[in-house]
Structures are given as structure tokens and as C-alpha cells.
Short mmCIF file of N, CA and C in Angstrom, two decimals:
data_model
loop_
_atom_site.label_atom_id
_atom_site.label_comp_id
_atom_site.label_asym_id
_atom_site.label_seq_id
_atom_site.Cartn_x
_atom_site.Cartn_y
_atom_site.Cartn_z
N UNK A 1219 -17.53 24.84 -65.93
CA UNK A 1219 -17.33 25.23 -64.55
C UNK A 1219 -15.91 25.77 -64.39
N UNK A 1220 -15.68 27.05 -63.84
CA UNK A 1220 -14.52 27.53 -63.18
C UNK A 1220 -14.09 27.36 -62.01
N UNK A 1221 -12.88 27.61 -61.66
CA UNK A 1221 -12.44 27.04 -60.27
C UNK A 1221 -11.13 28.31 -60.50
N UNK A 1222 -11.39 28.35 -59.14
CA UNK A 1222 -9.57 29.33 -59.27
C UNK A 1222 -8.54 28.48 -58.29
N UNK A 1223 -7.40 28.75 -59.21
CA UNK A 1223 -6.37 28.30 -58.91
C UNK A 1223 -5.41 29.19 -57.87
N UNK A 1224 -5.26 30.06 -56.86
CA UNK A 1224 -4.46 31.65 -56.73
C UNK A 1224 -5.07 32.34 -57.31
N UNK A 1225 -4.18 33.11 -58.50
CA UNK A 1225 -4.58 33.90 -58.89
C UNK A 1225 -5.06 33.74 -60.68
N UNK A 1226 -4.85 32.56 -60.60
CA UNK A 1226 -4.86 31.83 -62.26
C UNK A 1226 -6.75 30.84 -62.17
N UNK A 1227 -7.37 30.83 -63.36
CA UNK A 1227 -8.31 30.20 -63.51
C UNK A 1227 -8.51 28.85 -64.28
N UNK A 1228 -8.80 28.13 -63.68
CA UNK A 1228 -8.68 27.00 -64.75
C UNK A 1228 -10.00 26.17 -64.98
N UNK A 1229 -10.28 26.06 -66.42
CA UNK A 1229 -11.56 26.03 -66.97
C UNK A 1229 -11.53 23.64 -66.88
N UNK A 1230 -12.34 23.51 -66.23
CA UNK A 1230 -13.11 22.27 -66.13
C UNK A 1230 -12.39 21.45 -67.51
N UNK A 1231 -11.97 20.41 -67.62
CA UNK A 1231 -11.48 19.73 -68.88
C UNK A 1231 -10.19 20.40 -69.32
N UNK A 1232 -9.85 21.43 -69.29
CA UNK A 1232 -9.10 21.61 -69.79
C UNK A 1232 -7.29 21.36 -68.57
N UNK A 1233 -6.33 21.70 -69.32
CA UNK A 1233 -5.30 20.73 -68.12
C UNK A 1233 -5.17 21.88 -67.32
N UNK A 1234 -4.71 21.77 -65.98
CA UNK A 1234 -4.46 22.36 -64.73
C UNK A 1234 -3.75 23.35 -65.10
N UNK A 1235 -3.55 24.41 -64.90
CA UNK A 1235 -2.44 25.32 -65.15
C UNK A 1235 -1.22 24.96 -64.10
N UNK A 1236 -1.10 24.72 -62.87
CA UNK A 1236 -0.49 24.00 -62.01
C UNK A 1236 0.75 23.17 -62.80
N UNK A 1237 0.18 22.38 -63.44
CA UNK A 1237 0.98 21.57 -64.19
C UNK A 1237 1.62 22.37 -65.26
N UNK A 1238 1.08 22.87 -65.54
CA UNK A 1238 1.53 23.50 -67.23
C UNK A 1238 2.92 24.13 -66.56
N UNK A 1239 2.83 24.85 -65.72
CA UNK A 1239 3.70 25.94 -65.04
C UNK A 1239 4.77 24.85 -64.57
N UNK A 1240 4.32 23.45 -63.67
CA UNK A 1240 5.40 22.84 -63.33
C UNK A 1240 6.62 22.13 -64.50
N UNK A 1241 5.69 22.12 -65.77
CA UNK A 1241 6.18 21.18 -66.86
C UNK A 1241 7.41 22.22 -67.41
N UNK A 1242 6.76 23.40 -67.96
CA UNK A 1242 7.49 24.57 -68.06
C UNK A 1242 8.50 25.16 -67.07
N UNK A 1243 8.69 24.93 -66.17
CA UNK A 1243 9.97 24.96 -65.26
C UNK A 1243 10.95 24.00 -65.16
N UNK A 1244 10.07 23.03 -65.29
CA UNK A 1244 11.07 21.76 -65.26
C UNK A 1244 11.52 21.77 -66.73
N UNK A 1245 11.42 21.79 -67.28
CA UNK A 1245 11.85 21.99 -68.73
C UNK A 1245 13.01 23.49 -68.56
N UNK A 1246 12.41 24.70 -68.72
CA UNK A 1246 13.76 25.62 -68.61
C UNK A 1246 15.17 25.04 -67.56
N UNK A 1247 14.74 24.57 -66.52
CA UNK A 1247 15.71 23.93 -65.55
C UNK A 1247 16.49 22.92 -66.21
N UNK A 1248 15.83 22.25 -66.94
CA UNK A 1248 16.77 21.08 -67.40
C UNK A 1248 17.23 21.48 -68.45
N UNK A 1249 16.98 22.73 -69.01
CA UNK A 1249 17.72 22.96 -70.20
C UNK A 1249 18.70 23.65 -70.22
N UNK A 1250 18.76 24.46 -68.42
CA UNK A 1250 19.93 25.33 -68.43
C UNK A 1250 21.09 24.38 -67.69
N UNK A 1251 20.41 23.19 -67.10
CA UNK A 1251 21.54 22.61 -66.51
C UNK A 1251 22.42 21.44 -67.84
N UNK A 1252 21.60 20.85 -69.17
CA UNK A 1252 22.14 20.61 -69.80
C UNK A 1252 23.30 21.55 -70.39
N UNK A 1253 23.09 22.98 -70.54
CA UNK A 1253 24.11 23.17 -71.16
C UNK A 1253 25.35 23.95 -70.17
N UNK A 1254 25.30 23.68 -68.84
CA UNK A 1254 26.42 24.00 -68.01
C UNK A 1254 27.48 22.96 -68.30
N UNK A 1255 28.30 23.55 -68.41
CA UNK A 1255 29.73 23.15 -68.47
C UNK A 1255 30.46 22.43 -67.45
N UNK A 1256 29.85 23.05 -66.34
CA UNK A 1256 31.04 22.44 -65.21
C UNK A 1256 29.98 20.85 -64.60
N UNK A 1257 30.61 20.16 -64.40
CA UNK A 1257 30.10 18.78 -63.96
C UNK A 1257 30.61 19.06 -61.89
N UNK A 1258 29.29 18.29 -60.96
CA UNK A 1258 29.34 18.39 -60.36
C UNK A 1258 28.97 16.92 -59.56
N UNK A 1259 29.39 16.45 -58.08
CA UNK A 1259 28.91 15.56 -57.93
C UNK A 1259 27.51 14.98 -58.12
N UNK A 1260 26.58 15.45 -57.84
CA UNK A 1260 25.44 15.31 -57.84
C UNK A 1260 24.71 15.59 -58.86
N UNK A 1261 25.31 16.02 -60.34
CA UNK A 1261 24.57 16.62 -61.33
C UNK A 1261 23.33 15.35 -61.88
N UNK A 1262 23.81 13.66 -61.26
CA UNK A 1262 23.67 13.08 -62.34
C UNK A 1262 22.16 12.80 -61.28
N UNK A 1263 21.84 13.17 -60.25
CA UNK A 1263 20.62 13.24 -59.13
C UNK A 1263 19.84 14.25 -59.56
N UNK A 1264 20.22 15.44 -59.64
CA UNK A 1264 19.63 16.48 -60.61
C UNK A 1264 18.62 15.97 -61.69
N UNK A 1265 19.54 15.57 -62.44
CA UNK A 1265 18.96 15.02 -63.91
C UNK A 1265 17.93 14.00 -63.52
N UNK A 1266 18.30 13.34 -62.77
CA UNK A 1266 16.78 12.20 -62.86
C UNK A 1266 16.36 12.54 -62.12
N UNK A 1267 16.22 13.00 -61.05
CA UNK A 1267 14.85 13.90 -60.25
C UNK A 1267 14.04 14.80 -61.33
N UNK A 1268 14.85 15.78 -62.26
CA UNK A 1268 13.85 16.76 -63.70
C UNK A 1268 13.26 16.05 -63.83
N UNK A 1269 13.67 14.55 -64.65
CA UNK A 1269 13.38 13.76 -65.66
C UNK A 1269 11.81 13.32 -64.50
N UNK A 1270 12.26 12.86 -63.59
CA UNK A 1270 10.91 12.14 -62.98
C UNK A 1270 10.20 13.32 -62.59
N UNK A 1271 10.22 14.73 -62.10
CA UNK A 1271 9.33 15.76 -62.30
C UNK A 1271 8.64 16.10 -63.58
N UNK A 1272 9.77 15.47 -64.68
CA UNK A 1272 8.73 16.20 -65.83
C UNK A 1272 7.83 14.95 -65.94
N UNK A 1273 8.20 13.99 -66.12
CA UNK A 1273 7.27 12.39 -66.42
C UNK A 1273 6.03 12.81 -65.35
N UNK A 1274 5.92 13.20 -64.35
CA UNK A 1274 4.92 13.31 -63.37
C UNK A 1274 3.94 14.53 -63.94
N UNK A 1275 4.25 15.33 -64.71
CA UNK A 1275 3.53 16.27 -65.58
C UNK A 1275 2.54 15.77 -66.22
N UNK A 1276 2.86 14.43 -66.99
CA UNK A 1276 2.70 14.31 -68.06
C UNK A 1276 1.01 13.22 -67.65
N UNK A 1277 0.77 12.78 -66.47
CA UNK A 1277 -0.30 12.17 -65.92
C UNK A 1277 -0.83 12.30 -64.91
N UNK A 1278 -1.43 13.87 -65.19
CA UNK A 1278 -2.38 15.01 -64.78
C UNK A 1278 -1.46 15.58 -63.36
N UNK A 1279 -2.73 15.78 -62.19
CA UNK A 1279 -1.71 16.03 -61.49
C UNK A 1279 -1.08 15.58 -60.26
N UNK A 1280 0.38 15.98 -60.00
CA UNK A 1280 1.41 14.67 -59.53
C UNK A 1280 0.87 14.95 -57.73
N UNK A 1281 1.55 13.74 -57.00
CA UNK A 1281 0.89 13.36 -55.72
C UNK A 1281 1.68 15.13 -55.04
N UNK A 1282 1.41 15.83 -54.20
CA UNK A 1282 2.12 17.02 -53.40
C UNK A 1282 3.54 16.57 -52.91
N UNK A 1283 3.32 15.48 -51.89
CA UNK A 1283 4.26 15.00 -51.51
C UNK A 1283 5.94 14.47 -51.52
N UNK A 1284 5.40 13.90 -53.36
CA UNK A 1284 6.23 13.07 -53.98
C UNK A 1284 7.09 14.62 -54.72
N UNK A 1285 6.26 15.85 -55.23
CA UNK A 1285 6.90 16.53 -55.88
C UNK A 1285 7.73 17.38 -54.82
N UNK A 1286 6.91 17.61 -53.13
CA UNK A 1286 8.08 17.90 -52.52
C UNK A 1286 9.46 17.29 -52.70
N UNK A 1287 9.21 15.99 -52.55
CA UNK A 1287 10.36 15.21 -52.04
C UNK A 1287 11.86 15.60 -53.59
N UNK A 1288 11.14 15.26 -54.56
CA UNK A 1288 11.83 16.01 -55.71
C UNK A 1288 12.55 17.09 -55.70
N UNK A 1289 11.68 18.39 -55.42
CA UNK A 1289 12.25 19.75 -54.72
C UNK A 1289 13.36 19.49 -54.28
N UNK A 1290 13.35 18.46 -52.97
CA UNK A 1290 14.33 18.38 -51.86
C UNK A 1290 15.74 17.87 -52.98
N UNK A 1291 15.37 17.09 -53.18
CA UNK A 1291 15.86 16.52 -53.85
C UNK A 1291 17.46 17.34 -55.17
N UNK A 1292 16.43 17.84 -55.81
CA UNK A 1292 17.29 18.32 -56.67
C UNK A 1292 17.67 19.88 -56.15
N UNK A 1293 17.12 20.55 -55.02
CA UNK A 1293 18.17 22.08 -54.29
C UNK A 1293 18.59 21.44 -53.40
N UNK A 1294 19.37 19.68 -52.98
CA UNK A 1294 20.35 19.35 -52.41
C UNK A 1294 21.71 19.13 -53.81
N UNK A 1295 20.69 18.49 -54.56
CA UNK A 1295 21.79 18.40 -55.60
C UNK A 1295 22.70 19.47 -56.87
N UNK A 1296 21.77 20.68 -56.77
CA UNK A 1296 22.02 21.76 -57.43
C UNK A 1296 22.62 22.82 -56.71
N UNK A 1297 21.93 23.67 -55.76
CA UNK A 1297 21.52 24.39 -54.73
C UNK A 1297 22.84 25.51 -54.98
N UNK A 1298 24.44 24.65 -54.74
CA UNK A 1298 24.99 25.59 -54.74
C UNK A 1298 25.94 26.13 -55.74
N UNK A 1299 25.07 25.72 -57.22
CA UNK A 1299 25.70 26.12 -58.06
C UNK A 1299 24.60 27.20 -58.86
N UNK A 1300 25.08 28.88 -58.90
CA UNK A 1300 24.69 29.95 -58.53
C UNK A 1300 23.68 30.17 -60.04
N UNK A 1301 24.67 29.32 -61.02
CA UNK A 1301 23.70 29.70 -62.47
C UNK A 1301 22.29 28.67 -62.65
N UNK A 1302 22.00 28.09 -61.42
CA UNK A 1302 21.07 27.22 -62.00
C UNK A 1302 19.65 28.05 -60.48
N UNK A 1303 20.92 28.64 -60.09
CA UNK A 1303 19.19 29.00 -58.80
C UNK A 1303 17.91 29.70 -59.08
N UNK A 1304 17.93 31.22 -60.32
CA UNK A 1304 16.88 31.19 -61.01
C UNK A 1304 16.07 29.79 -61.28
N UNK A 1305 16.41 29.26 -62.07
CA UNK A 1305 15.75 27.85 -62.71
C UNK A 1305 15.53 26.98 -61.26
N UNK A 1306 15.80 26.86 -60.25
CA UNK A 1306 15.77 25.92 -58.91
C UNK A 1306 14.73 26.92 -58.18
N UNK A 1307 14.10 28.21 -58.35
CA UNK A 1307 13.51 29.10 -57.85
C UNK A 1307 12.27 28.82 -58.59
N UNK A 1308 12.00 28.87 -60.15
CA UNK A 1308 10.99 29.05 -60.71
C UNK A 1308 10.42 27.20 -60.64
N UNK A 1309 11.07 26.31 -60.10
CA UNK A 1309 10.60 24.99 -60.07
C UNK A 1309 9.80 24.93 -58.59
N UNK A 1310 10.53 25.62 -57.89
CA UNK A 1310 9.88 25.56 -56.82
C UNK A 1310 8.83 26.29 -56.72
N UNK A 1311 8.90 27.40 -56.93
CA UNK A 1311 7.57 28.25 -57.00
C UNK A 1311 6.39 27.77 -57.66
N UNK A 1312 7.06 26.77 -58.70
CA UNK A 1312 5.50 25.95 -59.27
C UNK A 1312 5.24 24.92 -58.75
N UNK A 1313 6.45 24.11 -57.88
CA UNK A 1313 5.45 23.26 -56.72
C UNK A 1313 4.87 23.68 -55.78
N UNK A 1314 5.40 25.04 -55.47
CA UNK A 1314 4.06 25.66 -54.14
C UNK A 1314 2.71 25.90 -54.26
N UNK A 1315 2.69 25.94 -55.59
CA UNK A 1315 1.26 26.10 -56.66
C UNK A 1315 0.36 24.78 -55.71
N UNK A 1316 1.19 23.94 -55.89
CA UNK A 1316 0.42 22.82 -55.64
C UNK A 1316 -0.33 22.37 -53.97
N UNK A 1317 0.44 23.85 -52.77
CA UNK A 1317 0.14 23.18 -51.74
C UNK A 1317 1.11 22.97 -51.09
N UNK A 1318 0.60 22.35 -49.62
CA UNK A 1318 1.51 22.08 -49.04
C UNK A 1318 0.99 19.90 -48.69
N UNK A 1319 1.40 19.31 -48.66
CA UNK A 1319 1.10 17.58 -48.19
C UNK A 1319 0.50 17.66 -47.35
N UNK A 1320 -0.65 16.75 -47.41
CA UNK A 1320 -1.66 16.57 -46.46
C UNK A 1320 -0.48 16.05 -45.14
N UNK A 1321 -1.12 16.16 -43.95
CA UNK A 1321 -0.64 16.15 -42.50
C UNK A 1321 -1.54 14.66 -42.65
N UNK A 1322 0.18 13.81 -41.52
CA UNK A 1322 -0.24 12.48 -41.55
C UNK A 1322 -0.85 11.97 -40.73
#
């Protein structure tokens, strides 16, 4: 059975593309902020917000909500440092994949 995702298809059993895309962002992101040089207050909020975006990859797919809150999270803690906004762009764009949180 097929299902479309946007504009992406994702075949029954096999993993979400959703995810794949979020895992893969969160990964380039954390790899460009490991190797920045300059230390910032908040870098060390950054880092464990990735870390718990990527862990949330890893057991199927993560609640909408919780990965907003992440988002928020790490473009308060990054946001205005200019070499990481590509990488803070392509993370977000793969949590929009996911939706917007159910209304409470």
C-alpha cells in the first residue's frame, strides 16, 4: 500500500521518509555546529535539543508537538549565529513535513 507524503511516497513497512529527512538534518546541523569555533551561550541547549531530535528519529515517528517544541528550542538557542541558519532552515523544513499539533 502507498500513501503520499507531499510530494514524496512512502511505501507501507518501509520507514517514513518524514523521518529519514528529519534524521538527516539533524545530523548535518549537528555536524556543522560541532565544528564551529566560536562558543556561545546557549550552544550547550543546542546540542541537547539535536541530540534529543535525533534520539526521537530513531523510534519511528516523533510526537508533532514535542518536535515543535525542539524547533523552538534550538532557533532560540542558535538563531543568531549566521553559519548555522542554512542547517536551522533545513531542520525546520523537515519538521513541517510533519504538520502542524493537533489543536487542544
Amino acid at each position: 500500500m502507498l500513501r503520499s507524503v507531499g510530494q514524496r511516497r512512502v511505501t507501507a513497512g518501509d520507514e517514513d521518509v518524514r523521518v529519514t529527512e528529519l534524521r538527516t538534518a539533524v545530523s548535518r546541523l549537528r555536524r556543522r555546529l560541532a565544528v564551529l569555533p566560536a562558543d556561545f551561550p546557549d550552544r550547550a541547549v543546542a546540542e541537547d535539543e539535536l541530540a534529543d531530535l535525533a534520539a526521537m528519529t530513531l523510534h519511528g515517528v516523533p510526537e508533532v508537538a514535542r518536535l515543535r517544541r525542539s524547533l523552538l528550542l534550538i532557533a532560540g538557542a542558535i538563531g543568531s549565529v549566521s553559519a548555522l541558519r542554512p542547517g536551522l532552515t533545513e531542520v525546520r523544513n523537515a519538521v513541517d513535513l510533519f504538520g502542524e499539533p493537533p489543536a487542544h
